[in-house]
PDB file of C-alpha atoms in Angstrom:
ATOM      1  CA  MET N   1       4.302  21.071 -66.220  1.00 39.00           C
ATOM      2  CA  THR N   2       0.861  22.784 -65.661  1.00 40.00           C
ATOM      3  CA  GLY N   3       0.306  22.941 -69.629  1.00 40.00           C
ATOM      4  CA  THR N   4       0.064  18.939 -69.681  1.00 40.00           C
ATOM      5  CA  THR N   5      -3.175  17.610 -70.655  1.00 38.00           C
ATOM      6  CA  GLU N   6      -4.775  14.491 -68.877  1.00 38.00           C
ATOM      7  CA  ASP N   7      -4.949  12.592 -71.924  1.00 40.00           C
ATOM      8  CA  GLU N   8      -0.962  11.856 -71.697  1.00 41.00           C
ATOM      9  CA  PHE N   9      -1.405   9.907 -68.325  1.00 40.00           C
ATOM     10  CA  ASP N  10      -3.193   6.498 -67.593  1.00 59.00           C
ATOM     11  CA  GLU N  11      -5.380   7.274 -64.633  1.00 81.00           C
ATOM     12  CA  PRO N  12      -4.020  11.018 -63.029  1.00 87.00           C
ATOM     13  CA  MET N  13      -5.666  11.026 -59.740  1.00 91.00           C
ATOM     14  CA  THR N  14      -7.747  14.049 -58.291  1.00 92.00           C
ATOM     15  CA  VAL N  15      -6.878  15.856 -55.112  1.00 91.00           C
ATOM     16  CA  GLY N  16      -9.705  14.457 -53.239  1.00 90.00           C
ATOM     17  CA  GLN N  17      -8.525  10.698 -54.270  1.00 91.00           C
ATOM     18  CA  VAL N  18      -4.728  11.352 -53.561  1.00 91.00           C
ATOM     19  CA  ALA N  19      -5.970  12.762 -49.917  1.00 89.00           C
ATOM     20  CA  ARG N  20      -8.108   9.281 -49.310  1.00 89.00           C
ATOM     21  CA  ARG N  21      -5.520   7.108 -50.671  1.00 87.00           C
ATOM     22  CA  LEU N  22      -2.634   8.770 -48.605  1.00 84.00           C
ATOM     23  CA  GLY N  23      -4.488   9.484 -45.479  1.00 84.00           C
ATOM     24  CA  ILE N  24      -3.583  13.280 -45.701  1.00 86.00           C
ATOM     25  CA  THR N  25      -5.894  16.525 -46.038  1.00 89.00           C
ATOM     26  CA  ARG N  26      -6.709  18.422 -48.906  1.00 90.00           C
ATOM     27  CA  ARG N  27      -5.486  21.405 -47.243  1.00 91.00           C
ATOM     28  CA  THR N  28      -2.139  19.855 -46.733  1.00 91.00           C
ATOM     29  CA  LEU N  29      -2.044  19.051 -50.437  1.00 93.00           C
ATOM     30  CA  HIS N  30      -2.830  22.746 -51.399  1.00 92.00           C
ATOM     31  CA  HIS N  31      -0.164  23.950 -49.158  1.00 93.00           C
ATOM     32  CA  TYR N  32       2.355  21.485 -50.455  1.00 93.00           C
ATOM     33  CA  ASP N  33       1.407  22.840 -54.155  1.00 93.00           C
ATOM     34  CA  GLU N  34       1.326  26.529 -52.944  1.00 93.00           C
ATOM     35  CA  ILE N  35       4.944  26.266 -51.603  1.00 93.00           C
ATOM     36  CA  HIS N  36       5.915  24.365 -54.924  1.00 93.00           C
ATOM     37  CA  LEU N  37       6.872  21.069 -52.729  1.00 93.00           C
ATOM     38  CA  VAL N  38       4.490  18.687 -54.583  1.00 94.00           C
ATOM     39  CA  VAL N  39       2.965  20.393 -57.611  1.00 94.00           C
ATOM     40  CA  PRO N  40       0.268  18.339 -59.600  1.00 94.00           C
ATOM     41  CA  SER N  41       1.589  17.917 -63.201  1.00 92.00           C
ATOM     42  CA  VAL N  42      -1.864  17.937 -64.957  1.00 91.00           C
ATOM     43  CA  ARG N  43      -4.651  20.487 -65.324  1.00 87.00           C
ATOM     44  CA  THR N  44      -7.918  19.410 -66.897  1.00 85.00           C
ATOM     45  CA  HIS N  45      -9.550  21.910 -69.272  1.00 84.00           C
ATOM     46  CA  ALA N  46     -11.896  22.987 -66.269  1.00 83.00           C
ATOM     47  CA  GLY N  47      -8.751  23.953 -64.413  1.00 82.00           C
ATOM     48  CA  TYR N  48      -8.720  20.757 -61.990  1.00 87.00           C
ATOM     49  CA  ARG N  49      -5.362  19.506 -60.353  1.00 89.00           C
ATOM     50  CA  LEU N  50      -4.496  15.832 -61.273  1.00 94.00           C
ATOM     51  CA  TYR N  51      -1.637  13.825 -59.735  1.00 94.00           C
ATOM     52  CA  THR N  52       0.525  11.485 -62.023  1.00 93.00           C
ATOM     53  CA  ASP N  53       2.373   8.457 -60.568  1.00 91.00           C
ATOM     54  CA  GLU N  54       5.590  10.578 -60.602  1.00 91.00           C
ATOM     55  CA  ASP N  55       3.808  13.018 -58.397  1.00 93.00           C
ATOM     56  CA  LEU N  56       2.298  10.518 -56.132  1.00 92.00           C
ATOM     57  CA  THR N  57       5.870   8.771 -55.760  1.00 89.00           C
ATOM     58  CA  ARG N  58       7.313  12.443 -54.873  1.00 91.00           C
ATOM     59  CA  LEU N  59       4.256  12.895 -52.267  1.00 93.00           C
ATOM     60  CA  GLN N  60       4.762   9.605 -50.954  1.00 90.00           C
ATOM     61  CA  HIS N  61       8.418  10.642 -50.131  1.00 88.00           C
ATOM     62  CA  VAL N  62       7.155  13.777 -48.315  1.00 90.00           C
ATOM     63  CA  VAL N  63       4.897  11.787 -46.324  1.00 89.00           C
ATOM     64  CA  VAL N  64       7.522   9.533 -45.179  1.00 85.00           C
ATOM     65  CA  TYR N  65       9.922  12.224 -44.338  1.00 84.00           C
ATOM     66  CA  ARG N  66       7.128  14.020 -42.310  1.00 85.00           C
ATOM     67  CA  ARG N  67       6.606  11.112 -40.217  1.00 80.00           C
ATOM     68  CA  LEU N  68      10.365  11.004 -39.685  1.00 77.00           C
ATOM     69  CA  GLY N  69      10.285  14.469 -38.392  1.00 75.00           C
ATOM     70  CA  PHE N  70      11.503  16.508 -41.267  1.00 79.00           C
ATOM     71  CA  GLY N  71      10.900  20.102 -41.620  1.00 83.00           C
ATOM     72  CA  LEU N  72       9.147  21.032 -44.942  1.00 88.00           C
ATOM     73  CA  GLU N  73      12.338  23.368 -45.862  1.00 87.00           C
ATOM     74  CA  GLU N  74      14.662  19.974 -45.335  1.00 84.00           C
ATOM     75  CA  ILE N  75      12.571  17.782 -47.098  1.00 87.00           C
ATOM     76  CA  ALA N  76      12.459  20.179 -50.306  1.00 88.00           C
ATOM     77  CA  ASP N  77      16.422  19.987 -50.357  1.00 85.00           C
ATOM     78  CA  LEU N  78      16.538  16.288 -49.585  1.00 83.00           C
ATOM     79  CA  LEU N  79      14.110  15.652 -52.690  1.00 85.00           C
ATOM     80  CA  GLU N  80      16.403  17.732 -55.031  1.00 84.00           C
ATOM     81  CA  THR N  81      19.337  15.506 -54.097  1.00 79.00           C
ATOM     82  CA  PRO N  82      20.354  13.768 -57.267  1.00 72.00           C
ATOM     83  CA  ASP N  83      20.485  10.343 -55.570  1.00 73.00           C
ATOM     84  CA  GLY N  84      17.074   8.797 -56.901  1.00 65.00           C
ATOM     85  CA  LEU N  85      14.622   6.678 -55.403  1.00 65.00           C
ATOM     86  CA  VAL N  86      16.965   4.125 -54.280  1.00 76.00           C
ATOM     87  CA  GLY N  87      18.877   7.056 -52.240  1.00 79.00           C
ATOM     88  CA  HIS N  88      15.606   8.315 -50.676  1.00 77.00           C
ATOM     89  CA  LEU N  89      14.650   4.703 -49.728  1.00 78.00           C
ATOM     90  CA  ARG N  90      18.158   3.935 -48.258  1.00 81.00           C
ATOM     91  CA  ARG N  91      17.988   7.354 -46.163  1.00 79.00           C
ATOM     92  CA  GLN N  92      14.458   6.750 -45.154  1.00 79.00           C
ATOM     93  CA  ARG N  93      15.513   3.263 -43.681  1.00 82.00           C
ATOM     94  CA  ALA N  94      18.752   4.608 -42.129  1.00 81.00           C
ATOM     95  CA  THR N  95      16.692   7.157 -40.041  1.00 77.00           C
ATOM     96  CA  VAL N  96      13.668   4.497 -39.280  1.00 78.00           C
ATOM     97  CA  MET N  97      16.542   2.313 -37.930  1.00 79.00           C
ATOM     98  CA  THR N  98      17.794   4.991 -35.666  1.00 76.00           C
ATOM     99  CA  ARG N  99      14.275   6.002 -34.613  1.00 72.00           C
ATOM    100  CA  LEU N 100      13.899   2.094 -33.709  1.00 77.00           C
ATOM    101  CA  GLU N 101      16.951   2.233 -31.454  1.00 75.00           C
ATOM    102  CA  GLU N 102      15.814   5.210 -29.775  1.00 71.00           C
ATOM    103  CA  LEU N 103      12.231   3.606 -29.281  1.00 72.00           C
ATOM    104  CA  ARG N 104      13.967   0.486 -27.566  1.00 74.00           C
ATOM    105  CA  GLY N 105      15.698   2.821 -25.215  1.00 69.00           C
ATOM    106  CA  LEU N 106      12.364   4.317 -24.452  1.00 69.00           C
ATOM    107  CA  VAL N 107      10.445   1.019 -23.945  1.00 71.00           C
ATOM    108  CA  GLU N 108      13.402   0.399 -21.328  1.00 68.00           C
ATOM    109  CA  ALA N 109      12.601   3.749 -19.858  1.00 66.00           C
ATOM    110  CA  LEU N 110       8.783   3.038 -19.641  1.00 65.00           C
ATOM    111  CA  ASP N 111       9.510  -0.177 -18.138  1.00 66.00           C
ATOM    112  CA  HIS N 112      11.306   1.409 -15.481  1.00 63.00           C
ATOM    113  CA  ALA N 113       8.924   3.971 -15.093  1.00 61.00           C
ATOM    114  CA  LEU N 114       6.162   1.279 -14.490  1.00 63.00           C
ATOM    115  CA  GLU N 115       8.214  -0.451 -11.892  1.00 61.00           C
ATOM    116  CA  ASN N 116       8.674   2.693 -10.089  1.00 58.00           C
ATOM    117  CA  ALA N 117       5.050   3.796 -10.345  1.00 57.00           C
ATOM    118  CA  MET N 118       3.739   0.476  -9.255  1.00 55.00           C
ATOM    119  CA  ASN N 119       6.018   0.881  -6.230  1.00 54.00           C
ATOM    120  CA  ASP N 120       4.910   4.646  -5.600  1.00 54.00           C
ATOM    121  CA  THR N 121       8.674   5.566  -5.886  1.00 53.00           C
ATOM    122  CA  PRO N 122       9.337   9.212  -6.433  1.00 57.00           C
ATOM    123  CA  ILE N 123      11.956   9.999  -9.339  1.00 54.00           C
ATOM    124  CA  THR N 124      15.304  10.703  -8.136  1.00 58.00           C
ATOM    125  CA  ASP N 125      17.644  13.436 -10.080  1.00 57.00           C
ATOM    126  CA  ALA N 126      19.652  10.453 -11.769  1.00 61.00           C
ATOM    127  CA  ASP N 127      16.045   9.541 -13.153  1.00 58.00           C
ATOM    128  CA  LYS N 128      15.541  13.113 -14.549  1.00 54.00           C
ATOM    129  CA  ARG N 129      18.680  13.718 -16.365  1.00 56.00           C
ATOM    130  CA  GLU N 130      18.257  10.021 -17.980  1.00 57.00           C
ATOM    131  CA  LEU N 131      14.492  11.222 -19.062  1.00 53.00           C
ATOM    132  CA  PHE N 132      15.388  14.779 -19.864  1.00 54.00           C
ATOM    133  CA  GLY N 133      18.814  14.974 -20.959  1.00 56.00           C
ATOM    134  CA  ASP N 134      20.344  18.402 -21.142  1.00 51.00           C
ATOM    135  CA  GLY N 135      17.383  19.999 -19.988  1.00 49.00           C
ATOM    136  CA  PHE N 136      18.046  18.964 -16.513  1.00 41.00           C
ATOM    137  CA  GLY N 137      21.002  19.659 -14.475  1.00 41.00           C
ATOM    138  CA  GLU N 138      21.615  20.828 -11.020  1.00 46.00           C
ATOM    139  CA  GLU N 139      23.107  24.082 -12.298  1.00 44.00           C
ATOM    140  CA  TYR N 140      19.630  24.683 -13.432  1.00 42.00           C
ATOM    141  CA  VAL N 141      17.910  23.768 -10.464  1.00 44.00           C
ATOM    142  CA  ALA N 142      20.380  26.085  -8.315  1.00 46.00           C
ATOM    143  CA  GLU N 143      19.788  29.137 -10.848  1.00 46.00           C
ATOM    144  CA  ALA N 144      16.071  28.731 -10.840  1.00 45.00           C
ATOM    145  CA  GLU N 145      15.962  28.748  -7.074  1.00 46.00           C
ATOM    146  CA  GLN N 146      18.196  31.788  -6.864  1.00 52.00           C
ATOM    147  CA  ARG N 147      15.899  33.793  -9.239  1.00 54.00           C
ATOM    148  CA  TRP N 148      12.477  32.225  -8.046  1.00 54.00           C
ATOM    149  CA  GLY N 149      13.122  30.853  -4.535  1.00 49.00           C
ATOM    150  CA  ASP N 150      11.218  33.621  -2.960  1.00 60.00           C
ATOM    151  CA  THR N 151       8.069  33.567  -5.238  1.00 63.00           C
ATOM    152  CA  PRO N 152       4.840  31.608  -4.498  1.00 71.00           C
ATOM    153  CA  ALA N 153       5.247  29.864  -7.632  1.00 66.00           C
ATOM    154  CA  TRP N 154       8.658  28.337  -6.668  1.00 61.00           C
ATOM    155  CA  ALA N 155       7.159  27.246  -3.400  1.00 73.00           C
ATOM    156  CA  GLN N 156       4.115  25.651  -5.005  1.00 75.00           C
ATOM    157  CA  SER N 157       6.086  24.081  -7.452  1.00 73.00           C
ATOM    158  CA  ARG N 158       8.252  22.379  -4.805  1.00 71.00           C
ATOM    159  CA  GLU N 159       5.145  21.508  -3.101  1.00 79.00           C
ATOM    160  CA  ARG N 160       3.136  20.121  -5.920  1.00 73.00           C
ATOM    161  CA  THR N 161       6.126  18.266  -7.810  1.00 74.00           C
ATOM    162  CA  ALA N 162       7.548  16.675  -4.113  1.00 73.00           C
ATOM    163  CA  GLY N 163       5.617  13.547  -4.615  1.00 71.00           C
ATOM    164  CA  TYR N 164       5.909  12.964  -8.576  1.00 76.00           C
ATOM    165  CA  THR N 165       6.688   9.442  -9.591  1.00 73.00           C
ATOM    166  CA  ARG N 166       9.002   8.872 -12.679  1.00 71.00           C
ATOM    167  CA  ALA N 167       5.536   7.948 -14.664  1.00 76.00           C
ATOM    168  CA  ASP N 168       4.368  11.585 -13.510  1.00 77.00           C
ATOM    169  CA  TRP N 169       7.306  12.686 -15.008  1.00 76.00           C
ATOM    170  CA  GLU N 170       7.309  10.712 -18.189  1.00 79.00           C
ATOM    171  CA  ARG N 171       3.421  12.145 -18.765  1.00 83.00           C
ATOM    172  CA  ILE N 172       4.686  15.645 -18.157  1.00 82.00           C
ATOM    173  CA  LYS N 173       7.612  15.239 -20.687  1.00 83.00           C
ATOM    174  CA  ALA N 174       5.351  13.667 -23.149  1.00 86.00           C
ATOM    175  CA  GLU N 175       2.635  16.292 -23.068  1.00 88.00           C
ATOM    176  CA  GLY N 176       5.571  19.225 -23.141  1.00 86.00           C
ATOM    177  CA  ASP N 177       6.986  16.955 -26.453  1.00 88.00           C
ATOM    178  CA  ALA N 178       3.573  17.030 -27.961  1.00 91.00           C
ATOM    179  CA  VAL N 179       3.188  20.786 -27.482  1.00 91.00           C
ATOM    180  CA  ASN N 180       6.126  21.523 -28.972  1.00 91.00           C
ATOM    181  CA  ALA N 181       5.338  19.257 -32.222  1.00 93.00           C
ATOM    182  CA  GLU N 182       2.169  21.077 -32.549  1.00 94.00           C
ATOM    183  CA  PHE N 183       4.157  24.386 -32.197  1.00 94.00           C
ATOM    184  CA  ALA N 184       6.625  23.238 -34.965  1.00 94.00           C
ATOM    185  CA  ARG N 185       3.553  21.967 -37.241  1.00 94.00           C
ATOM    186  CA  LEU N 186       1.962  25.112 -37.151  1.00 94.00           C
ATOM    187  CA  LEU N 187       5.173  26.933 -38.030  1.00 94.00           C
ATOM    188  CA  ASP N 188       5.970  25.006 -40.769  1.00 92.00           C
ATOM    189  CA  ALA N 189       2.689  25.291 -42.045  1.00 92.00           C
ATOM    190  CA  GLY N 190       2.870  29.188 -42.055  1.00 93.00           C
ATOM    191  CA  VAL N 191       0.125  29.446 -39.519  1.00 93.00           C
ATOM    192  CA  PRO N 192       0.071  32.910 -37.850  1.00 95.00           C
ATOM    193  CA  ALA N 193       0.976  33.164 -34.327  1.00 95.00           C
ATOM    194  CA  ASP N 194      -2.182  35.104 -33.690  1.00 95.00           C
ATOM    195  CA  SER N 195      -4.534  32.237 -35.336  1.00 95.00           C
ATOM    196  CA  GLU N 196      -6.853  30.025 -33.435  1.00 94.00           C
ATOM    197  CA  GLU N 197      -4.754  27.232 -33.765  1.00 94.00           C
ATOM    198  CA  ALA N 198      -1.823  28.702 -32.280  1.00 95.00           C
ATOM    199  CA  ALA N 199      -3.902  29.926 -29.387  1.00 95.00           C
ATOM    200  CA  ARG N 200      -5.291  26.195 -28.587  1.00 95.00           C
ATOM    201  CA  ALA N 201      -1.449  25.226 -28.724  1.00 95.00           C
ATOM    202  CA  ALA N 202      -0.604  28.268 -26.569  1.00 96.00           C
ATOM    203  CA  GLU N 203      -3.424  26.964 -24.071  1.00 94.00           C
ATOM    204  CA  ALA N 204      -1.891  23.609 -24.236  1.00 93.00           C
ATOM    205  CA  HIS N 205       1.687  25.110 -23.524  1.00 93.00           C
ATOM    206  CA  ARG N 206       0.300  27.025 -20.394  1.00 91.00           C
ATOM    207  CA  ARG N 207      -1.557  23.958 -18.860  1.00 90.00           C
ATOM    208  CA  SER N 208       1.733  21.665 -19.106  1.00 87.00           C
ATOM    209  CA  ILE N 209       3.359  24.654 -16.788  1.00 85.00           C
ATOM    210  CA  GLU N 210       0.584  24.213 -14.754  1.00 85.00           C
ATOM    211  CA  SER N 211       1.835  20.665 -13.931  1.00 83.00           C
ATOM    212  CA  HIS N 212       4.521  22.632 -11.755  1.00 80.00           C
ATOM    213  CA  PHE N 213       2.568  25.872 -10.526  1.00 82.00           C
ATOM    214  CA  ASP N 214      -0.555  27.731 -11.453  1.00 82.00           C
ATOM    215  CA  CYS N 215       0.133  29.824 -14.328  1.00 84.00           C
ATOM    216  CA  PRO N 216      -2.107  32.714 -15.186  1.00 87.00           C
ATOM    217  CA  HIS N 217      -1.808  34.348 -18.516  1.00 93.00           C
ATOM    218  CA  ASP N 218       0.167  37.252 -17.403  1.00 90.00           C
ATOM    219  CA  LEU N 219       2.897  35.088 -15.871  1.00 86.00           C
ATOM    220  CA  HIS N 220       2.745  32.807 -18.973  1.00 90.00           C
ATOM    221  CA  VAL N 221       3.813  35.766 -20.983  1.00 92.00           C
ATOM    222  CA  ARG N 222       6.758  36.594 -18.823  1.00 88.00           C
ATOM    223  CA  ILE N 223       7.700  32.819 -19.037  1.00 87.00           C
ATOM    224  CA  ALA N 224       7.500  32.682 -22.854  1.00 90.00           C
ATOM    225  CA  SER N 225       9.449  36.196 -23.055  1.00 90.00           C
ATOM    226  CA  MET N 226      12.538  34.358 -21.855  1.00 87.00           C
ATOM    227  CA  TYR N 227      12.372  31.928 -25.039  1.00 90.00           C
ATOM    228  CA  PRO N 228      13.721  34.489 -27.692  1.00 92.00           C
ATOM    229  CA  SER N 229      15.847  36.396 -25.056  1.00 88.00           C
ATOM    230  CA  ASP N 230      17.710  33.814 -23.104  1.00 85.00           C
ATOM    231  CA  PRO N 231      20.014  31.907 -25.492  1.00 86.00           C
ATOM    232  CA  ARG N 232      19.728  28.494 -23.734  1.00 82.00           C
ATOM    233  CA  PHE N 233      15.804  28.603 -24.293  1.00 84.00           C
ATOM    234  CA  THR N 234      16.338  29.905 -27.819  1.00 90.00           C
ATOM    235  CA  ARG N 235      18.644  27.019 -28.653  1.00 88.00           C
ATOM    236  CA  TYR N 236      16.413  24.503 -27.061  1.00 85.00           C
ATOM    237  CA  TYR N 237      13.452  25.654 -29.155  1.00 90.00           C
ATOM    238  CA  ASP N 238      15.102  26.441 -32.463  1.00 91.00           C
ATOM    239  CA  GLU N 239      16.994  23.092 -32.355  1.00 90.00           C
ATOM    240  CA  ILE N 240      13.451  21.727 -32.762  1.00 91.00           C
ATOM    241  CA  ARG N 241      12.772  24.193 -35.669  1.00 93.00           C
ATOM    242  CA  PRO N 242      14.317  27.348 -36.497  1.00 93.00           C
ATOM    243  CA  GLY N 243      12.465  30.362 -35.260  1.00 94.00           C
ATOM    244  CA  LEU N 244      10.622  28.334 -32.862  1.00 95.00           C
ATOM    245  CA  ALA N 245      11.564  30.296 -29.966  1.00 93.00           C
ATOM    246  CA  GLN N 246      10.315  33.694 -31.272  1.00 96.00           C
ATOM    247  CA  TYR N 247       7.189  31.907 -32.598  1.00 96.00           C
ATOM    248  CA  VAL N 248       6.110  30.237 -29.256  1.00 95.00           C
ATOM    249  CA  ASP N 249       6.515  33.740 -27.335  1.00 95.00           C
ATOM    250  CA  ASP N 250       4.349  35.494 -30.094  1.00 96.00           C
ATOM    251  CA  ALA N 251       1.692  32.656 -29.915  1.00 97.00           C
ATOM    252  CA  VAL N 252       1.646  33.109 -25.979  1.00 96.00           C
ATOM    253  CA  ARG N 253       1.498  36.902 -26.296  1.00 96.00           C
ATOM    254  CA  ALA N 254      -1.583  36.829 -28.833  1.00 97.00           C
ATOM    255  CA  ASN N 255      -3.123  34.412 -26.665  1.00 96.00           C
ATOM    256  CA  ALA N 256      -3.024  36.192 -23.588  1.00 96.00           C
ATOM    257  CA  ALA N 257      -4.543  39.126 -25.515  1.00 96.00           C
ATOM    258  CA  ARG N 258      -7.415  37.047 -26.132  1.00 94.00           C
ATOM    259  CA  HIS N 259      -7.898  36.803 -22.585  1.00 93.00           C
ATOM    260  CA  GLY N 260      -7.454  40.368 -21.660  1.00 91.00           C
ATOM    261  CA  VAL N 261      -3.794  40.576 -20.827  1.00 82.00           C
TER     262      VAL N 261
END
C-alpha cells in the first residue's frame, strides 16, 4: 500500500485535510496509522501520507463506530468482517436504533427527575435502582454500612446525600459516566496511567467521590485499590473496557504520588 504514488488517484487528501473534513485531530489519525487501523494508501515522493477515497470510507466507519461506543480492537475486528459496506451500514443503523430506544427511556427518566426536582423531592431507593441498575442494591448498602458504618466518611456521606433529589443523582451519575468514558478513551489510545491526561481523569474521579464525602488522595488510593481486587468492582469497570479496573487504580496511584502520597 505504501509504495503507491499519488498519480494513480484523482484527489488524495493530506492528513490536515482529512482532519478538517471529519472533525478529528491529526494525533488521532497518526494513532490510527500506528496501530494499522486506518493506514493512508499513498505516499508522496517527499514522504507525506495521503488518503484515498477508499481510506476515507474506512475512516468514516471508524468514526461512526467510535461514536457508537465501540473500542478500537472491536472496530478493527468489525472492519475485517467480510460483509462489505451494506453490512457495516446495517450494523451501524441497528446500533443507532438501539441507542434511540435507550435515549427515549432516558428522556422519560429525566422528565421524572425534573418533576421531582421542581417539587424538591428526595430520591427513593426505587428511583436509585432505576437510575443505577445493578450498581445499586440494598445488599450493597448493607455491606457498605457494615464495613464503613463507624467511619467519619460514612457519617459524612449519609449527611451529605440525605437531601439529594433525583436531579442531584442524575448529575452525579452523568459525571461518573463521563469520568469512566474518559478513562476508557485514554486506555484505548494507549495513554500511560502516569500521564498528565490520566492525572486529570483521576482528579475528576476523586471529585466525583466527593459528592458523597471528602476524599483526600490517600483515601482515594485505598478506594481505587478495590477496583482490581474486588471481583464486583473489576467486573463493573472491565465491562466498560477490558483492563479498565487496573488502569484506573494505576492512574489514581500515580496521581496521588504527584501530590506527595
